[in-house]
CSV table of C-alpha atoms in Angstrom, one decimal:
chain,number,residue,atom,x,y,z
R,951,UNK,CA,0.0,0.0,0.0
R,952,UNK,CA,1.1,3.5,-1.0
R,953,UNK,CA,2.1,5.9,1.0
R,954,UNK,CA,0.0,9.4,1.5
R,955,UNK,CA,1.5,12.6,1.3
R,956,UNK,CA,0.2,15.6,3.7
R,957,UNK,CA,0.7,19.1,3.6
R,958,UNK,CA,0.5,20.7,7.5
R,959,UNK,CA,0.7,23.9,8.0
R,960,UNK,CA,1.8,25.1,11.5
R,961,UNK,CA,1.3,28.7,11.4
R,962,UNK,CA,3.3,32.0,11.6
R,963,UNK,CA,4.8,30.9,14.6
R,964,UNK,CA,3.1,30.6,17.9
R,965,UNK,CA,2.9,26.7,18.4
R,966,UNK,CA,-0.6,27.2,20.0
R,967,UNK,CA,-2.2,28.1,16.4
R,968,UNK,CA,-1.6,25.1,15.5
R,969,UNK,CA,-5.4,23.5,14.5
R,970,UNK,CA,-5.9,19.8,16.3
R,971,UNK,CA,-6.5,18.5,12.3
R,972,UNK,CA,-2.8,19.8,12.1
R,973,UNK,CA,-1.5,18.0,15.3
R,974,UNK,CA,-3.5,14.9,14.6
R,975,UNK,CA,-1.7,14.5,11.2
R,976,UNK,CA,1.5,15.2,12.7
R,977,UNK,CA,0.9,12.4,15.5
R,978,UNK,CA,-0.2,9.7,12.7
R,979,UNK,CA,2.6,9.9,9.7
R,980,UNK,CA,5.3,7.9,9.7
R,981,UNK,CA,7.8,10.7,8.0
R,982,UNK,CA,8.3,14.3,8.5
R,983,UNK,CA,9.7,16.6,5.7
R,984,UNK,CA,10.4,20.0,6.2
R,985,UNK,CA,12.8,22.4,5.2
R,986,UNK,CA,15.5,22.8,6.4
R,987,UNK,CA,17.7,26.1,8.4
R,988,UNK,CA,21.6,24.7,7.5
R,989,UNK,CA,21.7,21.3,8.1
R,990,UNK,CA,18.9,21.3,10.8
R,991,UNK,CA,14.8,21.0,10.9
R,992,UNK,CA,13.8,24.6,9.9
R,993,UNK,CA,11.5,27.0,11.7
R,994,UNK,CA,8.1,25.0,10.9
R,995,UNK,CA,9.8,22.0,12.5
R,996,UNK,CA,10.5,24.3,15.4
R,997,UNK,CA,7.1,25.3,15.9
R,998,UNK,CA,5.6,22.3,15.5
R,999,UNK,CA,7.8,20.6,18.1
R,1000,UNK,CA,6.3,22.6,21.0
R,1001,UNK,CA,2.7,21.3,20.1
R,1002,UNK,CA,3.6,17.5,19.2
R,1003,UNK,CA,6.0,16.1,21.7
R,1004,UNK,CA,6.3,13.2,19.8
R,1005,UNK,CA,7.6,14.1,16.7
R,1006,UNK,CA,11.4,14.2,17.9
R,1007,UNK,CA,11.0,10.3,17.7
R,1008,UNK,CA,9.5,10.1,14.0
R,1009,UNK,CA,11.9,9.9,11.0
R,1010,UNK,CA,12.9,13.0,9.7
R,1011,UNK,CA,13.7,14.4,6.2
R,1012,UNK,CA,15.2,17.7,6.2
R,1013,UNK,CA,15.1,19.6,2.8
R,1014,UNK,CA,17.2,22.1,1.4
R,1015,UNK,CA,15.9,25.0,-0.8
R,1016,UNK,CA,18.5,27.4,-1.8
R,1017,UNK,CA,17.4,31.2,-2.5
R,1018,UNK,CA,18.7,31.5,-5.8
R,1019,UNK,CA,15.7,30.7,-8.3
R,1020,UNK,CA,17.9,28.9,-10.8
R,1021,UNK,CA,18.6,26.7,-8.3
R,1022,UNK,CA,15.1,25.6,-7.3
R,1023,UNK,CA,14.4,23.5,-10.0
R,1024,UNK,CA,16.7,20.7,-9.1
R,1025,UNK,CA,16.3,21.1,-5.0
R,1026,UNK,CA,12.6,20.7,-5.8
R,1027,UNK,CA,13.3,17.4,-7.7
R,1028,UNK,CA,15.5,16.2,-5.2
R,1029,UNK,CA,12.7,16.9,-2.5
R,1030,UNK,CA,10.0,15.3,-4.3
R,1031,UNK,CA,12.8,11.9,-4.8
R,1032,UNK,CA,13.4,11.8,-1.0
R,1033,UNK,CA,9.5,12.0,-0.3
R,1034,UNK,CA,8.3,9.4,-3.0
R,1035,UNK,CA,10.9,6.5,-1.5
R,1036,UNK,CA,8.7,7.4,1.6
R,1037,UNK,CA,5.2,7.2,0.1
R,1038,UNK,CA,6.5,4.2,-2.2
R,1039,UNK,CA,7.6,1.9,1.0
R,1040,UNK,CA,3.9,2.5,2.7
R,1041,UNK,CA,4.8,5.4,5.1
R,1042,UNK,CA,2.7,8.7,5.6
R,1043,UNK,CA,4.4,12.0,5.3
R,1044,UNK,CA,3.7,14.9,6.6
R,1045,UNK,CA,5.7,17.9,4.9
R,1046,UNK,CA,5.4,20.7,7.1
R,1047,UNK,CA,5.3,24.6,5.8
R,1048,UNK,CA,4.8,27.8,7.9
R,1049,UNK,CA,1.8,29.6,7.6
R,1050,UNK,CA,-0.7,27.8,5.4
R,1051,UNK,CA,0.2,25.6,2.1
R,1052,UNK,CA,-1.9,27.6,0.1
R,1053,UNK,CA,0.1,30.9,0.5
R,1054,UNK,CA,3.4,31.1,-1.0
R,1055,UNK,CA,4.0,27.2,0.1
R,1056,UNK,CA,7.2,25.2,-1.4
R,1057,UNK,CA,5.1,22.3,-0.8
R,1058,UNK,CA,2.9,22.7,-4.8
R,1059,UNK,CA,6.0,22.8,-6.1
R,1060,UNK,CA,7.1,19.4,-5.1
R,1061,UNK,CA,3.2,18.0,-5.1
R,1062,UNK,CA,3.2,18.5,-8.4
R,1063,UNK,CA,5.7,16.0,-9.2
R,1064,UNK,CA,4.6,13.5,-6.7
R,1065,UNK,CA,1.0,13.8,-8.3
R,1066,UNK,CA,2.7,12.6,-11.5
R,1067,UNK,CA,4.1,9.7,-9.8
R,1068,UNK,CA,0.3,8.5,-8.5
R,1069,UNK,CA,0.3,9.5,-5.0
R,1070,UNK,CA,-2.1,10.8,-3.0
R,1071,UNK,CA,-2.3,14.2,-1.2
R,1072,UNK,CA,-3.8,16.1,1.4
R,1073,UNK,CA,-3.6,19.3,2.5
R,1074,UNK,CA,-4.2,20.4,6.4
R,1075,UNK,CA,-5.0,24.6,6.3
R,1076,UNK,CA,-3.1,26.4,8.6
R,1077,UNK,CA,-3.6,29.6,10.1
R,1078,UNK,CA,-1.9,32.8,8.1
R,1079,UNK,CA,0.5,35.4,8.7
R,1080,UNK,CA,-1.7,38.0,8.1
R,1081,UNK,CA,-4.6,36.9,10.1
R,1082,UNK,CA,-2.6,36.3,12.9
R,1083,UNK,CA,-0.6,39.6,12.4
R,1084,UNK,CA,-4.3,41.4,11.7
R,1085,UNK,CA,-5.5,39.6,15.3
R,1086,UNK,CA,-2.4,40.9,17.4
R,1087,UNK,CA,-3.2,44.4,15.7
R,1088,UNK,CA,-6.4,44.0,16.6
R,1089,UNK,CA,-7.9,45.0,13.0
R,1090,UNK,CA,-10.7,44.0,11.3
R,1091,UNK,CA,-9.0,42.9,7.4
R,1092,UNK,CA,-12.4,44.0,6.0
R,1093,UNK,CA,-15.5,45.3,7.1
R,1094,UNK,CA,-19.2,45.0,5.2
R,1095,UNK,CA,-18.1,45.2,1.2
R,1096,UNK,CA,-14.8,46.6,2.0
R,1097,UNK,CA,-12.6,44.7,-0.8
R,1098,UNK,CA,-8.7,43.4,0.0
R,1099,UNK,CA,-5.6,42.7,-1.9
R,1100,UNK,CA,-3.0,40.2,-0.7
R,1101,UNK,CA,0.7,40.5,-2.6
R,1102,UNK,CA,4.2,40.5,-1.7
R,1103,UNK,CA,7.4,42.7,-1.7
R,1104,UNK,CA,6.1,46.1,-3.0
R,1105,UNK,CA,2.8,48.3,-2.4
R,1106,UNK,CA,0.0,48.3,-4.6
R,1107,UNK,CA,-2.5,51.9,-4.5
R,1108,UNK,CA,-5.8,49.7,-4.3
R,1109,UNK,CA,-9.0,51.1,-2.9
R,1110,UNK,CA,-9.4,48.9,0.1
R,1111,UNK,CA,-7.0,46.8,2.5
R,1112,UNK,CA,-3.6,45.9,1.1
R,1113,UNK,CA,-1.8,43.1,2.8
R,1114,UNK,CA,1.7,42.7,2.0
R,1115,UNK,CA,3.3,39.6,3.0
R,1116,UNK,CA,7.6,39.2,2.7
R,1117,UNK,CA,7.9,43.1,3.0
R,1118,UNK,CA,10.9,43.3,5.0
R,1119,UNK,CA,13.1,44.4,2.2
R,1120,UNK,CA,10.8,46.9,0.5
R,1121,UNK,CA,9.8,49.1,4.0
R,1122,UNK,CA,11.1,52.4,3.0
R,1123,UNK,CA,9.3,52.3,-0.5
R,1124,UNK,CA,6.0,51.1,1.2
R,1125,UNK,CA,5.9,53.4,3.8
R,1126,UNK,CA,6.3,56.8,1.4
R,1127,UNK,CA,3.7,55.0,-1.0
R,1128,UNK,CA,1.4,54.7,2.4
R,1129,UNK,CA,2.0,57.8,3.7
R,1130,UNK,CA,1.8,59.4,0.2
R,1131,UNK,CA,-2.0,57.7,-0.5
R,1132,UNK,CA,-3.0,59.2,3.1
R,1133,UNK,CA,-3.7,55.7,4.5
R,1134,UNK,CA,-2.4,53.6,7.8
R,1135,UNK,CA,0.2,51.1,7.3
R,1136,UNK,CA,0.5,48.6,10.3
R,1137,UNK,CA,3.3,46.0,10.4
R,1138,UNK,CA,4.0,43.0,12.4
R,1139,UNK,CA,7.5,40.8,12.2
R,1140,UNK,CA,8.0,37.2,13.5
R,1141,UNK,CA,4.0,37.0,14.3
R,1142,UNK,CA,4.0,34.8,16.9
R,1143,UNK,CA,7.7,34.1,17.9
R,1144,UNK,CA,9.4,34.8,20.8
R,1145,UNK,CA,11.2,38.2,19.3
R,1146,UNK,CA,8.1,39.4,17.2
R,1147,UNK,CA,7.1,43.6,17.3
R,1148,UNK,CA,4.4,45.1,16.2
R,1149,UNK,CA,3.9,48.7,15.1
R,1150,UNK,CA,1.2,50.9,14.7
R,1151,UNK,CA,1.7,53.6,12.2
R,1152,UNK,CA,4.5,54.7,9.2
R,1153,UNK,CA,6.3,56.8,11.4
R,1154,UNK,CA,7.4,54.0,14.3
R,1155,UNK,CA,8.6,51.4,11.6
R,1156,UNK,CA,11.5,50.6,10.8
R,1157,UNK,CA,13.3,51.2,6.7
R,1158,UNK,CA,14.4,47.3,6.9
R,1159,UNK,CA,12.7,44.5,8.7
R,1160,UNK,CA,13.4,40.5,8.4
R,1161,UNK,CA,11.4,38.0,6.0
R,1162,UNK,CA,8.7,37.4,8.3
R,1163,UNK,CA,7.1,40.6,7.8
R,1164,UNK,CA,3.5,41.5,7.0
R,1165,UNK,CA,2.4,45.0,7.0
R,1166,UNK,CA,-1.2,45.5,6.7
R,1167,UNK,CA,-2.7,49.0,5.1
R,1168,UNK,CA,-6.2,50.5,5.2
C-alpha cells in the first residue's frame, strides 16, 4: 500500500495556532519533511515541536531549498525523490510549511511531481500570517463590502486593505507609498515568535525589517 503525502501547516509561529487536524496528522505519519535552516529542521519544524511532543522520535527528512531561483528546479526534484521513497515503502508523510500551504508554500511545487508519480495528497489549512498579524493588531481585514488585496514585496494603490506579506526588504518604499495615498500602514514581524514587534503607524517602523514581515494598510 502506498504511502500518502500531507501538507501541515503550523502557522506564523506561535505553536498554539496550530489547529488539532494539524497535530492529529503530525501524531499519525510515519515521516516528516520539512525544510530545512543549514543542516537542521527549519523553523516549521521548530514550531511544530512545542505542540507535538512526539515528533522528535518520527523519521525525519530535512530539505534544502537554496534562494537562488535557478537553483530551485533541481532542490525541488530532489525533494519530491526523498518524499516518493517514503510514500513508495507504505509510510505517511507529513511535509510541514509555515503559515498555510496555500500561501506562498514550497510544498505545490514538489506536489506536483509527486501527483505525477500516482500518490495521493492532502492538505491540512493552517492559520496565516496575516490573520494572525491582523488579530495581534487587533484590525478588522475588512468590514461590510470593504474589498482586500494580498501580494508580496512592494505596495500596490488599491481602494481597500492591502496586505503585504515578505515586505521586510521593500519598508522604506512602502511606507512613502502609504503615507503618500493618506492611509495607515501597520506592520507585524516574527508574528507569533518569541522576538516578534508590532507597530502601529508609518512613522514607528523601521526602513528594513526581516522575511517574516507583513504590514497591513487601510
Amino acid at each position: 500500500m502506498k504511502g500518502i503525502l500531507y501538507a501541515v501547516g503550523v502557522g506564523p509561529g506561535d505553536p498554539d495556532l496550530l489547529t488539532v487536524k494539524a497535530i492529529k496528522t503530525i501524531s499519525m505519519a510515519d515521516v516528516i519533511a520539512c525544510p530545512a535552516k543549514g543542516s537542521e529542521p527549519g523553523v516549521a519544524y521548530q514550531i511544530a515541536s512545542k505542540a507535538c511532543s512526539g515528533i522528535s522520535e518520527k523519521e525525519i527528512i530535512v530539505l534544502s531549498f537554496p534562494m537562488k531561483t535557478e537553483n530551485l528546479i533541481t532542490a525541488h526534484q530532489e525533494a519530491a525523490y526523498k518524499i516518493s521513497e517514503k510514500l513508495k515503502a507504505g509510510k505517511n508523510v507529513a511535509f510541514l510549511t509555515l503559515g498555510d500551504p496555500e500561501f506562498y508554500s514550497t510544498f505545490y511545487y514538489i506536489a506536483d511531481i509527486i501527483k505525477k508519480e500516482g500518490y495521493d495528497i492532502e492538505v491540512i489549512n493552517g492559520v496565516t500570517s496575516f490573520s494572525a498579524a491582523a488579530a495581534r493588531l487587533m484590525l478588522p481585514v475588512a468590514l461590510g463590502s470593504e474589498p482586500v488585496m494580498i501580494t508580496t514585496g512592494e505596495y500596490t494603490p488599491f481602494d481597500g486593505t492591502v496586505i503585504i506579506l515578505k515586505a521586510g526588504g521593500h519598508l522604506k518604499e512602502i511606507k512613502k507609498k502609504a503615507s503618500e495615498s493618506r492611509k495607515t500602514a501597520y506592520m507585524v514581524v516574527n508574528c507569533g515568535m518569541p522576538d516578534e514587534k508590532v507597530y502601529y503607524s508609518v512613522q514607528s517602523m523601521p526602513d528594513e525589517a526581516g522575511y517574516f514581515c507583513t504590514v497591513i494598510v487601510k
